[in-house]
PDB file of C-alpha atoms in Angstrom:
ATOM      1  CA  ASN A   1       0.037  -0.201  -0.132  1.00  0.00           C
ATOM      2  CA  ALA A   2       1.123   3.565  -1.067  1.00  0.00           C
ATOM      3  CA  GLY A   3      -1.100   5.109   1.357  1.00  0.00           C
ATOM      4  CA  VAL A   4      -1.907   8.659   0.341  1.00  0.00           C
ATOM      5  CA  THR A   5       0.284   9.853  -2.593  1.00  0.00           C
ATOM      6  CA  GLN A   6       0.697  13.492  -3.292  1.00  0.00           C
ATOM      7  CA  THR A   7       1.754  15.519  -6.440  1.00  0.00           C
ATOM      8  CA  PRO A   8       4.079  17.512  -6.850  1.00  0.00           C
ATOM      9  CA  LYS A   9       6.112  18.031  -3.657  1.00  0.00           C
ATOM     10  CA  PHE A  10       7.210  21.442  -4.575  1.00  0.00           C
ATOM     11  CA  GLN A  11       5.629  23.782  -6.954  1.00  0.00           C
ATOM     12  CA  VAL A  12       6.453  27.742  -8.248  1.00  0.00           C
ATOM     13  CA  LEU A  13       3.327  29.629  -9.734  1.00  0.00           C
ATOM     14  CA  LYS A  14       3.283  32.943 -10.999  1.00  0.00           C
ATOM     15  CA  THR A  15       0.405  35.181  -9.878  1.00  0.00           C
ATOM     16  CA  GLY A  16      -2.616  34.327 -11.991  1.00  0.00           C
ATOM     17  CA  GLN A  17      -1.634  31.038 -13.128  1.00  0.00           C
ATOM     18  CA  SER A  18      -3.755  27.866 -12.438  1.00  0.00           C
ATOM     19  CA  MET A  19      -2.664  24.475 -11.478  1.00  0.00           C
ATOM     20  CA  THR A  20      -3.878  21.089 -10.238  1.00  0.00           C
ATOM     21  CA  LEU A  21      -2.357  19.674  -6.863  1.00  0.00           C
ATOM     22  CA  GLN A  22      -3.005  15.843  -7.449  1.00  0.00           C
ATOM     23  CA  CYS A  23      -3.972  13.233  -4.514  1.00  0.00           C
ATOM     24  CA  ALA A  24      -4.435   9.674  -4.764  1.00  0.00           C
ATOM     25  CA  GLN A  25      -5.505   6.795  -2.016  1.00  0.00           C
ATOM     26  CA  ASP A  26      -4.992   2.956  -2.401  1.00  0.00           C
ATOM     27  CA  MET A  27      -6.841   2.088   0.948  1.00  0.00           C
ATOM     28  CA  ASN A  28     -10.296   2.320  -0.319  1.00  0.00           C
ATOM     29  CA  HIS A  29     -10.982   5.187   1.938  1.00  0.00           C
ATOM     30  CA  GLU A  30     -14.221   6.900   1.978  1.00  0.00           C
ATOM     31  CA  TYR A  31     -13.739  10.449   2.972  1.00  0.00           C
ATOM     32  CA  MET A  32     -10.713  12.526   1.643  1.00  0.00           C
ATOM     33  CA  SER A  33     -10.055  16.038   2.497  1.00  0.00           C
ATOM     34  CA  TRP A  34      -7.424  18.780   1.762  1.00  0.00           C
ATOM     35  CA  TYR A  35      -5.717  20.942   4.307  1.00  0.00           C
ATOM     36  CA  ARG A  36      -3.543  23.853   3.830  1.00  0.00           C
ATOM     37  CA  GLN A  37      -0.847  24.838   6.685  1.00  0.00           C
ATOM     38  CA  ASP A  38       0.253  28.277   7.020  1.00  0.00           C
ATOM     39  CA  PRO A  39       4.158  28.696   8.606  1.00  0.00           C
ATOM     40  CA  GLY A  40       4.243  28.177  12.347  1.00  0.00           C
ATOM     41  CA  MET A  41       0.335  27.639  11.562  1.00  0.00           C
ATOM     42  CA  GLY A  42      -2.307  24.478  12.287  1.00  0.00           C
ATOM     43  CA  LEU A  43      -3.739  22.933   9.386  1.00  0.00           C
ATOM     44  CA  ARG A  44      -7.184  24.551   8.257  1.00  0.00           C
ATOM     45  CA  LEU A  45      -9.293  22.554   5.926  1.00  0.00           C
ATOM     46  CA  ILE A  46     -10.070  23.893   2.550  1.00  0.00           C
ATOM     47  CA  HIS A  47     -12.555  21.159   1.053  1.00  0.00           C
ATOM     48  CA  TYR A  48     -13.623  17.466   1.886  1.00  0.00           C
ATOM     49  CA  SER A  49     -15.627  14.452  -0.035  1.00  0.00           C
ATOM     50  CA  VAL A  50     -17.408  11.486   1.704  1.00  0.00           C
ATOM     51  CA  GLY A  51     -17.680   9.736  -1.086  1.00  0.00           C
ATOM     52  CA  ALA A  52     -16.991   9.794  -4.971  1.00  0.00           C
ATOM     53  CA  GLY A  53     -19.492  12.504  -6.128  1.00  0.00           C
ATOM     54  CA  ILE A  54     -19.842  14.233  -3.260  1.00  0.00           C
ATOM     55  CA  THR A  55     -17.508  16.920  -2.076  1.00  0.00           C
ATOM     56  CA  ASP A  56     -18.535  20.316   0.452  1.00  0.00           C
ATOM     57  CA  GLN A  57     -16.493  23.157   1.725  1.00  0.00           C
ATOM     58  CA  GLY A  58     -14.538  23.704   4.787  1.00  0.00           C
ATOM     59  CA  GLU A  59     -12.986  26.547   6.749  1.00  0.00           C
ATOM     60  CA  VAL A  60     -11.114  28.446   3.721  1.00  0.00           C
ATOM     61  CA  PRO A  61     -12.517  27.109   0.430  1.00  0.00           C
ATOM     62  CA  ASN A  62     -12.384  30.495  -1.591  1.00  0.00           C
ATOM     63  CA  GLY A  63      -9.989  30.293  -4.476  1.00  0.00           C
ATOM     64  CA  TYR A  64     -10.147  26.421  -4.688  1.00  0.00           C
ATOM     65  CA  ASN A  65     -12.247  23.803  -6.529  1.00  0.00           C
ATOM     66  CA  VAL A  66     -12.416  20.120  -5.942  1.00  0.00           C
ATOM     67  CA  SER A  67     -14.143  16.939  -7.777  1.00  0.00           C
ATOM     68  CA  ARG A  68     -14.408  13.444  -6.450  1.00  0.00           C
ATOM     69  CA  SER A  69     -14.788  11.258  -9.937  1.00  0.00           C
ATOM     70  CA  THR A  70     -13.470   8.102  -7.962  1.00  0.00           C
ATOM     71  CA  THR A  71     -12.957   6.993  -4.833  1.00  0.00           C
ATOM     72  CA  GLU A  72      -9.189   6.923  -5.196  1.00  0.00           C
ATOM     73  CA  ASP A  73      -8.595  10.398  -6.181  1.00  0.00           C
ATOM     74  CA  PHE A  74      -9.592  13.906  -4.869  1.00  0.00           C
ATOM     75  CA  PRO A  75      -7.651  16.877  -7.168  1.00  0.00           C
ATOM     76  CA  LEU A  76      -7.644  20.465  -5.466  1.00  0.00           C
ATOM     77  CA  ARG A  77      -7.466  23.067  -8.449  1.00  0.00           C
ATOM     78  CA  LEU A  78      -6.372  26.723  -8.008  1.00  0.00           C
ATOM     79  CA  LEU A  79      -8.145  28.654 -10.045  1.00  0.00           C
ATOM     80  CA  SER A  80      -5.857  31.505 -10.620  1.00  0.00           C
ATOM     81  CA  ALA A  81      -3.076  31.730  -8.146  1.00  0.00           C
ATOM     82  CA  ALA A  82      -2.405  34.482  -5.689  1.00  0.00           C
ATOM     83  CA  PRO A  83       0.570  34.917  -2.808  1.00  0.00           C
ATOM     84  CA  SER A  84      -1.838  34.476  -0.165  1.00  0.00           C
ATOM     85  CA  GLN A  85      -2.129  31.204  -1.450  1.00  0.00           C
ATOM     86  CA  THR A  86       1.512  30.071  -0.700  1.00  0.00           C
ATOM     87  CA  SER A  87       1.260  27.494   1.842  1.00  0.00           C
ATOM     88  CA  VAL A  88       1.712  23.827   2.475  1.00  0.00           C
ATOM     89  CA  TYR A  89      -0.956  21.351   0.964  1.00  0.00           C
ATOM     90  CA  PHE A  90      -2.055  18.392   2.937  1.00  0.00           C
ATOM     91  CA  CYS A  91      -4.320  15.669   1.438  1.00  0.00           C
ATOM     92  CA  ALA A  92      -5.968  13.044   4.051  1.00  0.00           C
ATOM     93  CA  SER A  93      -8.206  10.103   3.935  1.00  0.00           C
ATOM     94  CA  SER A  94      -9.837   8.222   6.364  1.00  0.00           C
ATOM     95  CA  THR A  95     -12.542   5.530   7.027  1.00  0.00           C
ATOM     96  CA  GLY A  96     -14.780   7.648   9.411  1.00  0.00           C
ATOM     97  CA  SER A  97     -14.181   5.466  12.361  1.00  0.00           C
ATOM     98  CA  SER A  98     -10.496   6.015  12.493  1.00  0.00           C
ATOM     99  CA  GLY A  99      -7.819   8.430  12.189  1.00  0.00           C
ATOM    100  CA  TYR A 100      -6.452  10.334   9.049  1.00  0.00           C
ATOM    101  CA  THR A 101      -3.867   9.226   6.610  1.00  0.00           C
ATOM    102  CA  PHE A 102      -1.931  12.107   5.527  1.00  0.00           C
ATOM    103  CA  GLY A 103       0.240  12.601   2.158  1.00  0.00           C
ATOM    104  CA  SER A 104       3.555  14.071   2.614  1.00  0.00           C
ATOM    105  CA  GLY A 105       2.465  17.358   1.292  1.00  0.00           C
ATOM    106  CA  THR A 106       2.838  19.821  -1.652  1.00  0.00           C
ATOM    107  CA  ARG A 107       4.471  22.874  -0.759  1.00  0.00           C
ATOM    108  CA  LEU A 108       3.425  25.642  -3.084  1.00  0.00           C
ATOM    109  CA  THR A 109       5.156  28.832  -3.507  1.00  0.00           C
ATOM    110  CA  VAL A 110       3.095  31.546  -5.523  1.00  0.00           C
ATOM    111  CA  VAL A 111       5.194  34.847  -6.952  1.00  0.00           C
TER     112      VAL A 111
ATOM    113  CA  LEU B   1     -17.528  21.744  15.626  1.00  0.00           C
ATOM    114  CA  ALA B   2     -16.061  21.312  19.229  1.00  0.00           C
ATOM    115  CA  LYS B   3     -13.396  23.408  19.797  1.00  0.00           C
ATOM    116  CA  THR B   4     -10.264  22.301  21.689  1.00  0.00           C
ATOM    117  CA  THR B   5      -7.537  24.182  23.671  1.00  0.00           C
ATOM    118  CA  GLN B   6      -4.032  22.965  24.390  1.00  0.00           C
ATOM    119  CA  PRO B   7      -0.717  24.498  25.552  1.00  0.00           C
ATOM    120  CA  ILE B   8       1.086  26.152  23.153  1.00  0.00           C
ATOM    121  CA  SER B   9       4.590  24.819  24.017  1.00  0.00           C
ATOM    122  CA  MET B  10       6.308  22.130  26.609  1.00  0.00           C
ATOM    123  CA  ASP B  11       9.669  21.283  27.188  1.00  0.00           C
ATOM    124  CA  SER B  12      10.788  17.736  28.798  1.00  0.00           C
ATOM    125  CA  TYR B  13      14.113  15.990  29.231  1.00  0.00           C
ATOM    126  CA  GLU B  14      15.210  12.971  27.808  1.00  0.00           C
ATOM    127  CA  GLY B  15      13.696   9.948  29.507  1.00  0.00           C
ATOM    128  CA  GLN B  16      10.778  11.425  31.683  1.00  0.00           C
ATOM    129  CA  GLU B  17       7.082  11.009  30.991  1.00  0.00           C
ATOM    130  CA  VAL B  18       5.671  13.656  29.310  1.00  0.00           C
ATOM    131  CA  ASN B  19       1.527  14.585  29.556  1.00  0.00           C
ATOM    132  CA  ILE B  20       0.044  16.879  27.041  1.00  0.00           C
ATOM    133  CA  THR B  21      -3.878  18.230  28.343  1.00  0.00           C
ATOM    134  CA  CYS B  22      -6.480  19.388  25.897  1.00  0.00           C
ATOM    135  CA  SER B  23      -9.700  21.231  27.014  1.00  0.00           C
ATOM    136  CA  HIS B  24     -13.087  20.555  24.896  1.00  0.00           C
ATOM    137  CA  ASN B  25     -15.468  21.562  26.884  1.00  0.00           C
ATOM    138  CA  ASN B  26     -18.387  21.374  24.544  1.00  0.00           C
ATOM    139  CA  ILE B  27     -17.524  17.856  23.042  1.00  0.00           C
ATOM    140  CA  ALA B  28     -20.694  15.976  21.613  1.00  0.00           C
ATOM    141  CA  THR B  29     -22.100  12.869  22.745  1.00  0.00           C
ATOM    142  CA  ASN B  30     -20.609  11.239  19.679  1.00  0.00           C
ATOM    143  CA  ASP B  31     -17.356  12.648  19.282  1.00  0.00           C
ATOM    144  CA  TYR B  32     -14.111  10.942  19.731  1.00  0.00           C
ATOM    145  CA  ILE B  33     -10.693  12.415  20.825  1.00  0.00           C
ATOM    146  CA  THR B  34      -7.780  11.937  18.460  1.00  0.00           C
ATOM    147  CA  TRP B  35      -4.076  12.870  18.957  1.00  0.00           C
ATOM    148  CA  TYR B  36      -1.462  13.447  15.995  1.00  0.00           C
ATOM    149  CA  GLN B  37       2.054  13.972  15.625  1.00  0.00           C
ATOM    150  CA  GLN B  38       3.499  16.450  13.022  1.00  0.00           C
ATOM    151  CA  PHE B  39       7.491  16.516  12.366  1.00  0.00           C
ATOM    152  CA  PRO B  40       8.615  19.358  10.237  1.00  0.00           C
ATOM    153  CA  SER B  41       8.173  18.926   6.844  1.00  0.00           C
ATOM    154  CA  GLN B  42       5.818  16.355   6.727  1.00  0.00           C
ATOM    155  CA  GLY B  43       2.040  15.513   7.182  1.00  0.00           C
ATOM    156  CA  PRO B  44       0.388  14.748  10.635  1.00  0.00           C
ATOM    157  CA  ARG B  45       0.956  11.187  11.513  1.00  0.00           C
ATOM    158  CA  PHE B  46      -1.884   9.725  13.814  1.00  0.00           C
ATOM    159  CA  ILE B  47      -1.037   8.417  17.320  1.00  0.00           C
ATOM    160  CA  ILE B  48      -4.173   7.441  19.565  1.00  0.00           C
ATOM    161  CA  GLN B  49      -7.869   7.646  19.692  1.00  0.00           C
ATOM    162  CA  GLY B  50     -10.148   7.154  22.628  1.00  0.00           C
ATOM    163  CA  TYR B  51     -13.850   7.922  23.706  1.00  0.00           C
ATOM    164  CA  LYS B  52     -13.765   7.497  27.420  1.00  0.00           C
ATOM    165  CA  THR B  53     -11.617   5.830  30.037  1.00  0.00           C
ATOM    166  CA  LYS B  54      -8.329   4.854  29.003  1.00  0.00           C
ATOM    167  CA  VAL B  55      -6.550   4.191  25.687  1.00  0.00           C
ATOM    168  CA  THR B  56      -3.092   2.391  25.247  1.00  0.00           C
ATOM    169  CA  ASN B  57      -1.193   1.276  22.423  1.00  0.00           C
ATOM    170  CA  GLU B  58       2.506   0.760  21.871  1.00  0.00           C
ATOM    171  CA  VAL B  59       3.700   5.019  21.415  1.00  0.00           C
ATOM    172  CA  ALA B  60       1.023   6.212  23.556  1.00  0.00           C
ATOM    173  CA  SER B  61      -1.879   6.568  26.239  1.00  0.00           C
ATOM    174  CA  LEU B  62      -4.822   8.682  26.118  1.00  0.00           C
ATOM    175  CA  PHE B  63      -6.857   9.706  29.475  1.00  0.00           C
ATOM    176  CA  ILE B  64     -10.043  10.579  29.244  1.00  0.00           C
ATOM    177  CA  PRO B  65     -12.480  11.696  32.606  1.00  0.00           C
ATOM    178  CA  ALA B  66     -15.838  10.704  33.126  1.00  0.00           C
ATOM    179  CA  ASP B  67     -16.992  13.981  32.005  1.00  0.00           C
ATOM    180  CA  ARG B  68     -14.869  13.652  28.845  1.00  0.00           C
ATOM    181  CA  LYS B  69     -14.158  17.506  28.507  1.00  0.00           C
ATOM    182  CA  SER B  70     -10.837  17.057  28.855  1.00  0.00           C
ATOM    183  CA  SER B  71      -8.253  14.288  28.082  1.00  0.00           C
ATOM    184  CA  THR B  72      -4.761  14.016  28.653  1.00  0.00           C
ATOM    185  CA  LEU B  73      -2.014  12.600  26.082  1.00  0.00           C
ATOM    186  CA  SER B  74       0.734  10.649  27.924  1.00  0.00           C
ATOM    187  CA  LEU B  75       4.266   9.836  26.538  1.00  0.00           C
ATOM    188  CA  PRO B  76       6.189   7.564  28.297  1.00  0.00           C
ATOM    189  CA  ARG B  77      10.131   7.775  28.660  1.00  0.00           C
ATOM    190  CA  VAL B  78      10.223  10.562  25.672  1.00  0.00           C
ATOM    191  CA  SER B  79      13.653  10.589  23.421  1.00  0.00           C
ATOM    192  CA  LEU B  80      14.721  13.350  20.881  1.00  0.00           C
ATOM    193  CA  SER B  81      12.847  11.641  18.537  1.00  0.00           C
ATOM    194  CA  ASP B  82       9.871  12.713  20.103  1.00  0.00           C
ATOM    195  CA  THR B  83      10.038  16.685  19.485  1.00  0.00           C
ATOM    196  CA  ALA B  84       7.338  17.323  17.304  1.00  0.00           C
ATOM    197  CA  VAL B  85       4.089  19.641  17.405  1.00  0.00           C
ATOM    198  CA  TYR B  86       1.320  17.314  18.955  1.00  0.00           C
ATOM    199  CA  TYR B  87      -2.496  18.076  17.875  1.00  0.00           C
ATOM    200  CA  CYS B  88      -5.799  17.263  19.767  1.00  0.00           C
ATOM    201  CA  LEU B  89      -8.588  16.453  17.889  1.00  0.00           C
ATOM    202  CA  VAL B  90     -12.521  16.223  18.736  1.00  0.00           C
ATOM    203  CA  GLY B  91     -14.961  14.758  16.403  1.00  0.00           C
ATOM    204  CA  VAL B  92     -13.086  12.434  14.102  1.00  0.00           C
ATOM    205  CA  GLY B  93     -14.302   8.709  14.268  1.00  0.00           C
ATOM    206  CA  SER B  94     -17.408   7.290  15.292  1.00  0.00           C
ATOM    207  CA  GLY B  95     -18.198   6.568  11.936  1.00  0.00           C
ATOM    208  CA  GLY B  96     -19.441   9.276   9.168  1.00  0.00           C
ATOM    209  CA  TYR B  97     -17.630  12.162   8.211  1.00  0.00           C
ATOM    210  CA  GLN B  98     -16.939  15.058  10.913  1.00  0.00           C
ATOM    211  CA  LYS B  99     -15.174  18.367   9.832  1.00  0.00           C
ATOM    212  CA  VAL B 100     -12.149  18.949  11.799  1.00  0.00           C
ATOM    213  CA  THR B 101     -10.004  21.723  11.561  1.00  0.00           C
ATOM    214  CA  PHE B 102      -6.343  21.326  13.658  1.00  0.00           C
ATOM    215  CA  GLY B 103      -5.596  24.262  15.972  1.00  0.00           C
ATOM    216  CA  THR B 104      -2.318  25.341  16.469  1.00  0.00           C
ATOM    217  CA  GLY B 105      -1.181  22.169  18.586  1.00  0.00           C
ATOM    218  CA  THR B 106       1.613  21.983  21.104  1.00  0.00           C
ATOM    219  CA  LYS B 107       5.118  21.907  20.394  1.00  0.00           C
ATOM    220  CA  LEU B 108       7.188  19.614  22.480  1.00  0.00           C
ATOM    221  CA  GLN B 109      10.897  20.132  22.605  1.00  0.00           C
ATOM    222  CA  VAL B 110      12.690  17.238  24.330  1.00  0.00           C
ATOM    223  CA  ILE B 111      15.947  18.314  25.567  1.00  0.00           C
ATOM    224  CA  PRO B 112      18.928  16.352  26.363  1.00  0.00           C
TER     225      PRO B 112
END
């Protein structure tokens, strides 16, 4: 089992560019989430999904879109990157009756 | 969402037992309590989860009093490798998705 795989690990974007952060899990977990972590801060929930075809907003959803066409994949799209979106992004999955399994993160810098 | 309160930081010497307490006064009946550990440049890692009384696994113990308004993570005989940020979360588990946001956690520094 690979667990939760995030790609890319590092990315630099120019303001206004768009991109997709990839997240895949091979544990057949029903629930998946995206978090961002700013320096010295805890993780804040961006979007989450309770199953294929079902997504909802978290605490800080503005500027991000998600979709869940399969159980395994949960990509996060930045529509028009802004410097305020410079952060480390973590994807996580769970069964709902146990703790989350986190990916290793994507470090994003917007210049 | 149940709000949690933890100390911002703690220091401990190697070999000592460390107890980190988390307050969650408005915990709901169906909420579980979960603790995570995060090292720099890594995602959080699940440590332990419990609902009431005491839970123990190979790395930690979790003590939850009868009123469940607080919980204590106990790390026995810490080593330098236990230096990390520890997060207390309420709401994960019990089946069904629950939105949780991590607070700023407790930064544990283990001193030689």
